[in-house]
PDB file of C-alpha atoms in Angstrom:
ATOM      1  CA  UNK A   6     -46.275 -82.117  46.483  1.00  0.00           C
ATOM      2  CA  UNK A   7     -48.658 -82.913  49.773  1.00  0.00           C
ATOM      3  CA  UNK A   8     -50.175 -80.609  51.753  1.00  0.00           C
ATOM      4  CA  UNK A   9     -48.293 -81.105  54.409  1.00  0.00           C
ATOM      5  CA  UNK A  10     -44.665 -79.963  52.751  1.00  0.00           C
ATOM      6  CA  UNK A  11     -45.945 -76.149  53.371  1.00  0.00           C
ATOM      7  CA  UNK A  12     -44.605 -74.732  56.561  1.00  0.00           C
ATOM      8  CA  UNK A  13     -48.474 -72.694  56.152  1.00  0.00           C
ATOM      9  CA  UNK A  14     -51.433 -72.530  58.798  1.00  0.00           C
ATOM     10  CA  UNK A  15     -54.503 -74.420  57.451  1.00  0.00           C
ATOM     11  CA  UNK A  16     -56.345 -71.849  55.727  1.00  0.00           C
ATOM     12  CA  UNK A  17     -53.009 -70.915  53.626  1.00  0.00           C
ATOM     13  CA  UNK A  18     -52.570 -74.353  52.717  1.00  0.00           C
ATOM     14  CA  UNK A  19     -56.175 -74.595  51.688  1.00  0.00           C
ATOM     15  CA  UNK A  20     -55.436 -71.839  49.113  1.00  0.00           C
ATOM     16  CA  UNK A  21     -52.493 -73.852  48.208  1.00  0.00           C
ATOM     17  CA  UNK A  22     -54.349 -77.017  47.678  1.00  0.00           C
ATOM     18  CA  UNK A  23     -56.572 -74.377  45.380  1.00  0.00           C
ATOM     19  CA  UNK A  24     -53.536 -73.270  43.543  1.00  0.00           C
ATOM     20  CA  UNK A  25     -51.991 -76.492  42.611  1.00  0.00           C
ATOM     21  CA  UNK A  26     -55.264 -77.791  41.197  1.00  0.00           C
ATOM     22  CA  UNK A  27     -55.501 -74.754  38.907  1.00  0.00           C
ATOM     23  CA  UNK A  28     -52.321 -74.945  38.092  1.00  0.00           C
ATOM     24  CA  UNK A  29     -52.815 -78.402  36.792  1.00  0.00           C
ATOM     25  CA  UNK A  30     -56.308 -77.962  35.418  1.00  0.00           C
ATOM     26  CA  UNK A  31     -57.305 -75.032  34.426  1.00  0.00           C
ATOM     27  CA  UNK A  32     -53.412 -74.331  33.320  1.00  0.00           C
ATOM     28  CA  UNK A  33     -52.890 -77.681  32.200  1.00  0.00           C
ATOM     29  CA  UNK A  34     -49.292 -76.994  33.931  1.00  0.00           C
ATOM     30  CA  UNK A  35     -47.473 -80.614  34.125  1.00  0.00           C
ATOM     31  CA  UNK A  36     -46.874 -82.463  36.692  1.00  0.00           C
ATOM     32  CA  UNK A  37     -43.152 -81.824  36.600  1.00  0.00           C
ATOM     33  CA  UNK A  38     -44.001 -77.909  36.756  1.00  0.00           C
ATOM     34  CA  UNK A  39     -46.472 -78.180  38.626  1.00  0.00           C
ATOM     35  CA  UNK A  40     -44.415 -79.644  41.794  1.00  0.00           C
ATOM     36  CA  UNK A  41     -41.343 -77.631  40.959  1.00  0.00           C
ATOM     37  CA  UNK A  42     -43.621 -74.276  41.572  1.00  0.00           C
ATOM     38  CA  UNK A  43     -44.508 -75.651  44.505  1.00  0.00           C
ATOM     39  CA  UNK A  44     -41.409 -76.206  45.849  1.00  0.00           C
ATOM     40  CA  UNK A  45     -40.403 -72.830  45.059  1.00  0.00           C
ATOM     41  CA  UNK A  46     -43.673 -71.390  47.016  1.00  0.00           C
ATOM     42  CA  UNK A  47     -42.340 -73.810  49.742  1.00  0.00           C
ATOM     43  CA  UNK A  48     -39.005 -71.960  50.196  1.00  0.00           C
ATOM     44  CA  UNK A  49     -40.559 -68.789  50.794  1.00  0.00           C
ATOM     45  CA  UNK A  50     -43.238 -69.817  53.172  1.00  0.00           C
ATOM     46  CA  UNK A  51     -40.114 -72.030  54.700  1.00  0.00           C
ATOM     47  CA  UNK A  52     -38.267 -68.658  55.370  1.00  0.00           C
ATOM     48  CA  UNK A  53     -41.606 -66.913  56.439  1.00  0.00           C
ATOM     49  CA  UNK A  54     -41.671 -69.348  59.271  1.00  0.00           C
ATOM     50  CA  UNK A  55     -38.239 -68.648  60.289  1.00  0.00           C
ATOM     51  CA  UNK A  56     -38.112 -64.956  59.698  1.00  0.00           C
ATOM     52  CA  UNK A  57     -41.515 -64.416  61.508  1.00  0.00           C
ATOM     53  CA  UNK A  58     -41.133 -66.516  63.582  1.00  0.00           C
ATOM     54  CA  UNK A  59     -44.886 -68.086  63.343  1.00  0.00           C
ATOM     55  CA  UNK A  60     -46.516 -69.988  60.678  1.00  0.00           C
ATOM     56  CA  UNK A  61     -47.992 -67.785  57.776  1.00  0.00           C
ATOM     57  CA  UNK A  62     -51.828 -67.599  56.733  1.00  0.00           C
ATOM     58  CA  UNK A  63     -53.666 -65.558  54.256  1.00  0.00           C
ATOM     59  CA  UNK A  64     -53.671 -62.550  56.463  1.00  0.00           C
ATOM     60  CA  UNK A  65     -49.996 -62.569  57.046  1.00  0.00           C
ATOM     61  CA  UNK A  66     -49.491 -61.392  53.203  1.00  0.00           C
ATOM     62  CA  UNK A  67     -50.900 -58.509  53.325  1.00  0.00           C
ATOM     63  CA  UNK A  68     -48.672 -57.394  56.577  1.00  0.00           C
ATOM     64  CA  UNK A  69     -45.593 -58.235  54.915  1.00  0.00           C
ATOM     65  CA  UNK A  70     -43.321 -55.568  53.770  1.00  0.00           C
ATOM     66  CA  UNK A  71     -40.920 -54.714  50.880  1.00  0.00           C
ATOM     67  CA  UNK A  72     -38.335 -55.356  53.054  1.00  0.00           C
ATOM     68  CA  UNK A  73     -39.459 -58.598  54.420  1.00  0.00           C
ATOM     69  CA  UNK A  74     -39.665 -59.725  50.647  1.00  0.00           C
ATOM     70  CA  UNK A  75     -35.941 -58.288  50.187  1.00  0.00           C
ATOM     71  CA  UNK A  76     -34.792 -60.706  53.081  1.00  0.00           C
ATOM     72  CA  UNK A  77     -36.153 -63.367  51.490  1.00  0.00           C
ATOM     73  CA  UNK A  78     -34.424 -62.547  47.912  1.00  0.00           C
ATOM     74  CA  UNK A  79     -31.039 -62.498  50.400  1.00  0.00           C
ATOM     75  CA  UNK A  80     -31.490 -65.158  52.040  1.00  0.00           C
ATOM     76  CA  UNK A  81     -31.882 -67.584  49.027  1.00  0.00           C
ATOM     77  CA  UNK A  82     -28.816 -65.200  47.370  1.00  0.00           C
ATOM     78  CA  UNK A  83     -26.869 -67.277  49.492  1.00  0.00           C
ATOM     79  CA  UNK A  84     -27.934 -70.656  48.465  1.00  0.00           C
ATOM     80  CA  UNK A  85     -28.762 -69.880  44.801  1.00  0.00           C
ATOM     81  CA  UNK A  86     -27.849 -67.925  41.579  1.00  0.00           C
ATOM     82  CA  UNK A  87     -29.977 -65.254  40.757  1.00  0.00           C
ATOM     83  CA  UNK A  88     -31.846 -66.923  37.608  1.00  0.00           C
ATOM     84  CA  UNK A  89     -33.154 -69.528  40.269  1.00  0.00           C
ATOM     85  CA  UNK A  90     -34.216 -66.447  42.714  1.00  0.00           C
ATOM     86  CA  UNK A  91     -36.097 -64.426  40.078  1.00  0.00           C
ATOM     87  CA  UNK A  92     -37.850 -67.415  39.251  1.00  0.00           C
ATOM     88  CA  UNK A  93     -38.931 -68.075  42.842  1.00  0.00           C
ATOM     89  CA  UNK A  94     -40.177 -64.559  43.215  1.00  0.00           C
ATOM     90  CA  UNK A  95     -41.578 -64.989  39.833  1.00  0.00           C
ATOM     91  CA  UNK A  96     -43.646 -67.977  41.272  1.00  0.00           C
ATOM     92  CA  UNK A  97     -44.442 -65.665  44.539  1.00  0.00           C
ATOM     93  CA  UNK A  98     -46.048 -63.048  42.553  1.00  0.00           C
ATOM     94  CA  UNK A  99     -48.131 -65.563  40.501  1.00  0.00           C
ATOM     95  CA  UNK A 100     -49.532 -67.753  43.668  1.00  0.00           C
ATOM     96  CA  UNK A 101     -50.397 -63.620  45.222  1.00  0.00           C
ATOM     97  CA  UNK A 102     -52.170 -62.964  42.375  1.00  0.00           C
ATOM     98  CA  UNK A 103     -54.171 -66.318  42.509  1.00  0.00           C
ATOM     99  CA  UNK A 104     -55.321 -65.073  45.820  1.00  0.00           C
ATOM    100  CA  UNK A 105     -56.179 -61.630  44.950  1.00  0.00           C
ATOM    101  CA  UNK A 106     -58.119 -62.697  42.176  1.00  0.00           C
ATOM    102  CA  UNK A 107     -60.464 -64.752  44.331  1.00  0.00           C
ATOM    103  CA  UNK A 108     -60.455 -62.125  47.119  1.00  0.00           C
ATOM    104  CA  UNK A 109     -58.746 -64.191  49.523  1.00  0.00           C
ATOM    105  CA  UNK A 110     -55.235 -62.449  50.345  1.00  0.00           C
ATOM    106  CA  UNK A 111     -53.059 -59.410  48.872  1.00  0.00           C
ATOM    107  CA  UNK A 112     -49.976 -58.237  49.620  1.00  0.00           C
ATOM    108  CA  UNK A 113     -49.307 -54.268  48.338  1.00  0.00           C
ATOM    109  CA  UNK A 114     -45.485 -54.430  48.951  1.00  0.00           C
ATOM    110  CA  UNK A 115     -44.596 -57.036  46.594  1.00  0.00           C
ATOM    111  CA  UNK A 116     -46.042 -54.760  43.355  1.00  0.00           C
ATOM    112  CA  UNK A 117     -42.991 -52.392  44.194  1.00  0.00           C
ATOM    113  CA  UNK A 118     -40.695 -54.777  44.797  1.00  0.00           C
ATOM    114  CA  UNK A 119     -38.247 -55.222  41.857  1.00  0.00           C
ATOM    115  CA  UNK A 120     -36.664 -58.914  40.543  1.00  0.00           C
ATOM    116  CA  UNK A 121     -33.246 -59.502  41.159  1.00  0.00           C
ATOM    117  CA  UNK A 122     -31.063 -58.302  37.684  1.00  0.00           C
ATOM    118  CA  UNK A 123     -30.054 -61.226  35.545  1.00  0.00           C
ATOM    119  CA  UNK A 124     -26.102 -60.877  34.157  1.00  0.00           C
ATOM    120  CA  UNK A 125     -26.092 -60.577  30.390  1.00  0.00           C
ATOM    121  CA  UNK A 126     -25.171 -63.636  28.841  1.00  0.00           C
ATOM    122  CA  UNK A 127     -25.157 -65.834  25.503  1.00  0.00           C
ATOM    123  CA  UNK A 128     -28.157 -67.528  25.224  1.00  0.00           C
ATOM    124  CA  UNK A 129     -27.546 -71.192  25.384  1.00  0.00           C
ATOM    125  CA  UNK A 130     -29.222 -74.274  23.839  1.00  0.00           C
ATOM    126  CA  UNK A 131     -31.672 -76.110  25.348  1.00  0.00           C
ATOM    127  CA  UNK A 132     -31.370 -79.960  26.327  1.00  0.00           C
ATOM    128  CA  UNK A 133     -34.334 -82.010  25.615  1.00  0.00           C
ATOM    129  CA  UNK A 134     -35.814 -82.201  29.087  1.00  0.00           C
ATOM    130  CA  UNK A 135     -35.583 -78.129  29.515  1.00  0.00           C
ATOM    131  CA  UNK A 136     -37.570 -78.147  26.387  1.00  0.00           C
ATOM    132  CA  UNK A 137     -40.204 -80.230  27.556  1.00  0.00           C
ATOM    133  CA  UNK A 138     -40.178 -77.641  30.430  1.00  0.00           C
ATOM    134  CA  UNK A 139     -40.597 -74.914  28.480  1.00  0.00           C
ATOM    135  CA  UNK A 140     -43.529 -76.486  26.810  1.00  0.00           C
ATOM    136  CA  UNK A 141     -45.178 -77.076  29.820  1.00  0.00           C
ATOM    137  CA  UNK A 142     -44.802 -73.423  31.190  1.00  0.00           C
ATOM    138  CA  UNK A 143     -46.965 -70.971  29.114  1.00  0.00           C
ATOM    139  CA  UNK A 144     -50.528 -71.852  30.531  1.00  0.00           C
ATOM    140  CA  UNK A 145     -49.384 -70.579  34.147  1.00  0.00           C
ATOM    141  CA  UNK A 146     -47.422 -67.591  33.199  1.00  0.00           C
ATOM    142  CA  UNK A 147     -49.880 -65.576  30.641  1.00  0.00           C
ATOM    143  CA  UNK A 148     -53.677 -64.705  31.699  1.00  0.00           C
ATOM    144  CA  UNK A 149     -56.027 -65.862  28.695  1.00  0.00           C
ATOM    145  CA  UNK A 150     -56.477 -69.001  27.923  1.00  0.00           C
ATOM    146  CA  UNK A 151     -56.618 -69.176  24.435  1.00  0.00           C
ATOM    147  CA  UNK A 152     -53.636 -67.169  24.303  1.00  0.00           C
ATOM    148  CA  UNK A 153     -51.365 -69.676  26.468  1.00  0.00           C
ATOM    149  CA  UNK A 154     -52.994 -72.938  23.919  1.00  0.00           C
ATOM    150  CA  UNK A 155     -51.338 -70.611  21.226  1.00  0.00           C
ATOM    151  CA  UNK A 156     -48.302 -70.340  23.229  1.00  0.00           C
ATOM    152  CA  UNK A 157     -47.773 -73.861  23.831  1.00  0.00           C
ATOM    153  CA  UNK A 158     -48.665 -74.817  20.161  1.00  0.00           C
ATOM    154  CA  UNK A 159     -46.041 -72.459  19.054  1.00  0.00           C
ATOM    155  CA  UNK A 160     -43.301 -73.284  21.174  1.00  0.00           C
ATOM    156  CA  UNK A 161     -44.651 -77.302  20.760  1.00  0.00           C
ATOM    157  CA  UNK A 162     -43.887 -76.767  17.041  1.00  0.00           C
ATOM    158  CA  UNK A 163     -40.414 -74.328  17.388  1.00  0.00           C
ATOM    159  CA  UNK A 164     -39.216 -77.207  19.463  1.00  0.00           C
ATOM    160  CA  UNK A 165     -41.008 -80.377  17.786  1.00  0.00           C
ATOM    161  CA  UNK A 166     -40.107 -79.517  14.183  1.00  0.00           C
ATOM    162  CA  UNK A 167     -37.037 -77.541  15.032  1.00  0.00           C
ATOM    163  CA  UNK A 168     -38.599 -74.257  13.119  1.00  0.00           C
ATOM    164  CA  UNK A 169     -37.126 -70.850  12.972  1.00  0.00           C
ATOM    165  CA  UNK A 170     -39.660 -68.147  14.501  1.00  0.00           C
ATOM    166  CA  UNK A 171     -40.493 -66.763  11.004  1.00  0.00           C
ATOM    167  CA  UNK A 172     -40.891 -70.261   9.420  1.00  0.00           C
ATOM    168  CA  UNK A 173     -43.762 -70.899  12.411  1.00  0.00           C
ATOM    169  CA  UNK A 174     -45.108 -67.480  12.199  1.00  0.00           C
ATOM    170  CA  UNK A 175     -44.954 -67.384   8.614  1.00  0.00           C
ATOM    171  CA  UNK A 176     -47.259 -70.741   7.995  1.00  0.00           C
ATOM    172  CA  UNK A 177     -50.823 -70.008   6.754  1.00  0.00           C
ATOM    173  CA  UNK A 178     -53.879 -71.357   8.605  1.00  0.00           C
ATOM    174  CA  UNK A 179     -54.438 -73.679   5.519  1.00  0.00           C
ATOM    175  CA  UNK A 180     -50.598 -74.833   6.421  1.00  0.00           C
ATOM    176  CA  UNK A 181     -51.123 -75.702   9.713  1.00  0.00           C
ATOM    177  CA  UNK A 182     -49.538 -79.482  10.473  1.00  0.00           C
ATOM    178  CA  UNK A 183     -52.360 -81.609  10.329  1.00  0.00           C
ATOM    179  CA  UNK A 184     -50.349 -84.830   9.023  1.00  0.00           C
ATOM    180  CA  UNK A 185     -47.177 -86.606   9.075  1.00  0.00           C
ATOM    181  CA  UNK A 186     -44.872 -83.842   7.413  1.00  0.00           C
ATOM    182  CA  UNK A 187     -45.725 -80.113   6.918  1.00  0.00           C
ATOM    183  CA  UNK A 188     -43.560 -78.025   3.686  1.00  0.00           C
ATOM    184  CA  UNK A 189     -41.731 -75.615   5.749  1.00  0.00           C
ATOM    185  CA  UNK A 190     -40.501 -72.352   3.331  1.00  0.00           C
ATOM    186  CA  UNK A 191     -37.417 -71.738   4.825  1.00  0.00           C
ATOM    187  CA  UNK A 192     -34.229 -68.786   4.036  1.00  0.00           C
ATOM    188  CA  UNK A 193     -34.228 -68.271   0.320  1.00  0.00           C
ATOM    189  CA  UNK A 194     -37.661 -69.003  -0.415  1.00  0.00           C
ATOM    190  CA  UNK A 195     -36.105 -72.690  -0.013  1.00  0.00           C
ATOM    191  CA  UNK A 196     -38.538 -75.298   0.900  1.00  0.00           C
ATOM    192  CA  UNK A 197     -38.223 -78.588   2.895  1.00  0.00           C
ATOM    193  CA  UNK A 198     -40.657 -81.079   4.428  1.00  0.00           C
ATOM    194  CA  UNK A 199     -40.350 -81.620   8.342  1.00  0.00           C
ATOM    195  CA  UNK A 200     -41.530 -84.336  10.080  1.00  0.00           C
ATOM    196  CA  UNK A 201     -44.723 -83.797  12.451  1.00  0.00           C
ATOM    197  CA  UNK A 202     -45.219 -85.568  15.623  1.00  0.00           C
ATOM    198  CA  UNK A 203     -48.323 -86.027  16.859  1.00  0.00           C
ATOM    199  CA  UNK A 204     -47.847 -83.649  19.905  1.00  0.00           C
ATOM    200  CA  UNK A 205     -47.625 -81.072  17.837  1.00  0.00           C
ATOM    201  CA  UNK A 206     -50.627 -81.921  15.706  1.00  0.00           C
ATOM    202  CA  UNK A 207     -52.819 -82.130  18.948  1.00  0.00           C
ATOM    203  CA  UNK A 208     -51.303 -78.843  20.431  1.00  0.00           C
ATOM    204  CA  UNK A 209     -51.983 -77.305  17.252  1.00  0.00           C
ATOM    205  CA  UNK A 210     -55.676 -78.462  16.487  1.00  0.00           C
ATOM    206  CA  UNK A 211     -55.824 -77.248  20.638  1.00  0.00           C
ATOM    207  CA  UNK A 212     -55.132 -73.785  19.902  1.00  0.00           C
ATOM    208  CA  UNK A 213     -57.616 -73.330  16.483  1.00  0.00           C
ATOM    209  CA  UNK A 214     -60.119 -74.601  18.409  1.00  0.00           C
ATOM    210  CA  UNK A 215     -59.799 -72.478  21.465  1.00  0.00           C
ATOM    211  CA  UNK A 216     -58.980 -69.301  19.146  1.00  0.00           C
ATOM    212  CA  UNK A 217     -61.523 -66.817  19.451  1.00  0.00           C
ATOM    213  CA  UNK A 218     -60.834 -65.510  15.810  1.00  0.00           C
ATOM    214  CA  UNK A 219     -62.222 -66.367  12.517  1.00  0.00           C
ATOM    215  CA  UNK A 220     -58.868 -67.978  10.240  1.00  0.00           C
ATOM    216  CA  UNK A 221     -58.758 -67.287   6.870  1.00  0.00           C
ATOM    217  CA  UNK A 222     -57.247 -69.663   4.981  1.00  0.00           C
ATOM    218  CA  UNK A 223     -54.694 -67.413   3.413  1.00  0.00           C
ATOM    219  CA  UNK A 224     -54.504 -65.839   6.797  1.00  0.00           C
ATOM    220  CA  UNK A 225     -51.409 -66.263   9.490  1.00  0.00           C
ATOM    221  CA  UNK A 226     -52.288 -69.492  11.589  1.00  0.00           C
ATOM    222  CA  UNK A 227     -50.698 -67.522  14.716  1.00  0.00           C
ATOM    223  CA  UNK A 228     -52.489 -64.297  15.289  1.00  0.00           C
ATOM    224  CA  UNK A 229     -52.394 -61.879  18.239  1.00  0.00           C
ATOM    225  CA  UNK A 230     -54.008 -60.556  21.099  1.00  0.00           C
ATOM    226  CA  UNK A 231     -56.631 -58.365  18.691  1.00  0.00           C
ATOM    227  CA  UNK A 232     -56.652 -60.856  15.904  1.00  0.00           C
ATOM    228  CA  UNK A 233     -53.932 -59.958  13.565  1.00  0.00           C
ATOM    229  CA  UNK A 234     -50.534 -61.517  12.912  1.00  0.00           C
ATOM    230  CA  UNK A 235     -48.167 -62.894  15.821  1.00  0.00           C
ATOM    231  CA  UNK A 236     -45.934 -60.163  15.932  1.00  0.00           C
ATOM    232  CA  UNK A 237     -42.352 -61.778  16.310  1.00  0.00           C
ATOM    233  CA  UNK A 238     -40.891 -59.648  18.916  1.00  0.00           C
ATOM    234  CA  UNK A 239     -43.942 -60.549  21.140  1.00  0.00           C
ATOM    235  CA  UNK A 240     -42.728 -64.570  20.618  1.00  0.00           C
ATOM    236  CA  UNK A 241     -39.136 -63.545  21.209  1.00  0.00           C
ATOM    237  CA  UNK A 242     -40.025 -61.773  24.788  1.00  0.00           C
ATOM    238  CA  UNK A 243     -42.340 -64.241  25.757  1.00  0.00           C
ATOM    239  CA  UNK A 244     -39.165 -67.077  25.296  1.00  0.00           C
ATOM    240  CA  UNK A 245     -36.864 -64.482  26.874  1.00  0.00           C
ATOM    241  CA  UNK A 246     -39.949 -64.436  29.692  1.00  0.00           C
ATOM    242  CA  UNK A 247     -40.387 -68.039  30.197  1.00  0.00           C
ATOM    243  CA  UNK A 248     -36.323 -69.404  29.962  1.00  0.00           C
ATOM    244  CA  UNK A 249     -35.505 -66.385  32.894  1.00  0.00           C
ATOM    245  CA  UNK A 250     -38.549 -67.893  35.102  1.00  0.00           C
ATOM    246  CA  UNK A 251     -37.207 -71.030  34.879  1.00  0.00           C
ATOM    247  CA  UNK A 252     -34.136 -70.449  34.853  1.00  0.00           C
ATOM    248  CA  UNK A 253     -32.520 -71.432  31.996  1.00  0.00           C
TER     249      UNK A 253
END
């Protein structure tokens, strides 16, 4: 998305220009996420400019208030559902921090502002493109890096292979997919061979190489934040994390 989309003043679009490329390099966010974050950020600076009146620059952010940030979640109430507003401010709160961490704006009010509640619903299946979406999200939405390679390998082979969490999380480091088809042990201690495409094979061979941890060979090929297994309710939340920021 160009520069010039932003309603910002120059130095805020600067930052912006700062953002995207991290978002895309550093990240490795796709292209297709990369622009649809943007044009999330670009709602709320749009509104900005109407609600203040002026265009917004780094300094503006930290004189907004909660309830400058609550007229934003009610204007777009009124043009949106409420998955596609708590991803916005989802997106809000991530571009803040990017500033914060490199000392360039802050903005106090929007830690105590909560995200809009999300109705209850049945969780429904995912089409191929949201998939690829999904995919694509992890590196912007957790802070380590070797931690969001692991995510996308993980979700790259729930999605690619079609695996039940405790088939992926229950593969050995010597199992990991390095060829054509991988022996998945399945329900019943039944096993059956999946196909493996070669997406999943790089994402994987991504992550062991980035992992800070020695693998055993008889050891989990997923591990956590301190080195031991992938603990499945941390996989489950992250999903739950990443399908209400993007609305799905």
């Amino acid at each position: 998305m160009p520069l010039a989309r932003f309603s910002a003043a120059e130095d805020l679009r600067a930052a912006i220009g700062l953002w995207t490329a991290w978002l895309a390099g550093e990240r490795r966010a796709s292209p297709h996420t990369t622009a649809a974050y943007g044009r999330d950020l670009a709602f709320f600076l749009d509104f900005l400019t109407e609600h203040l009146g002026e265009l917004s620059s780094l300094a503006t952010f930290a004189q907004l208030s909660a309830a400058d940030y609550r007229a934003f979640l009610a204007h777009r109430a009124a043009e949106v559902e409420r998955a596609s507003i708590a991803r916005g401010l989802s997106v809000v709160r991530g571009f803040v921090r990017f500033l914060e961490r490199r000392g360039l704006a802050s903005s106090p009010a929007l830690s105590i502002l909560r995200a809009p509640k999300l109705p209850r619903s049945v969780p429904k299946p995912l089409s191929v493109a949201d998939a690829a979406e999904l995919v694509d999200a992890p590196p912007a939405l957790v802070t380590s890096v070797w931690q969001a390679k692991r995510d996308v390998a993980l979700l790259t082979l729930l999605y690619g292979c079609g695996l039940r969490i405790s088939e992926a999380l229950g593969l050995k480091c010597s199992e990991a997919p390095r060829g054509d088809l991988v022996t998945i042990t399945g329900k019943g201690r039944k096993q059956r061979l999946v196909p493996v495409l070669p997406v999943v094979r790089d994402a994987i061979a991504d992550y062991l190489a980035a992992c800070p941890y020695p693998l055993a060979p008889d050891g989990p090929l997923f591990v956590g934040a301190r080195g031991g297994p992938l603990n499945p309710r941390v996989v489950q939340r992250q999903m739950q994390t990443l399908r209400n920021a993007l609305g799905f």
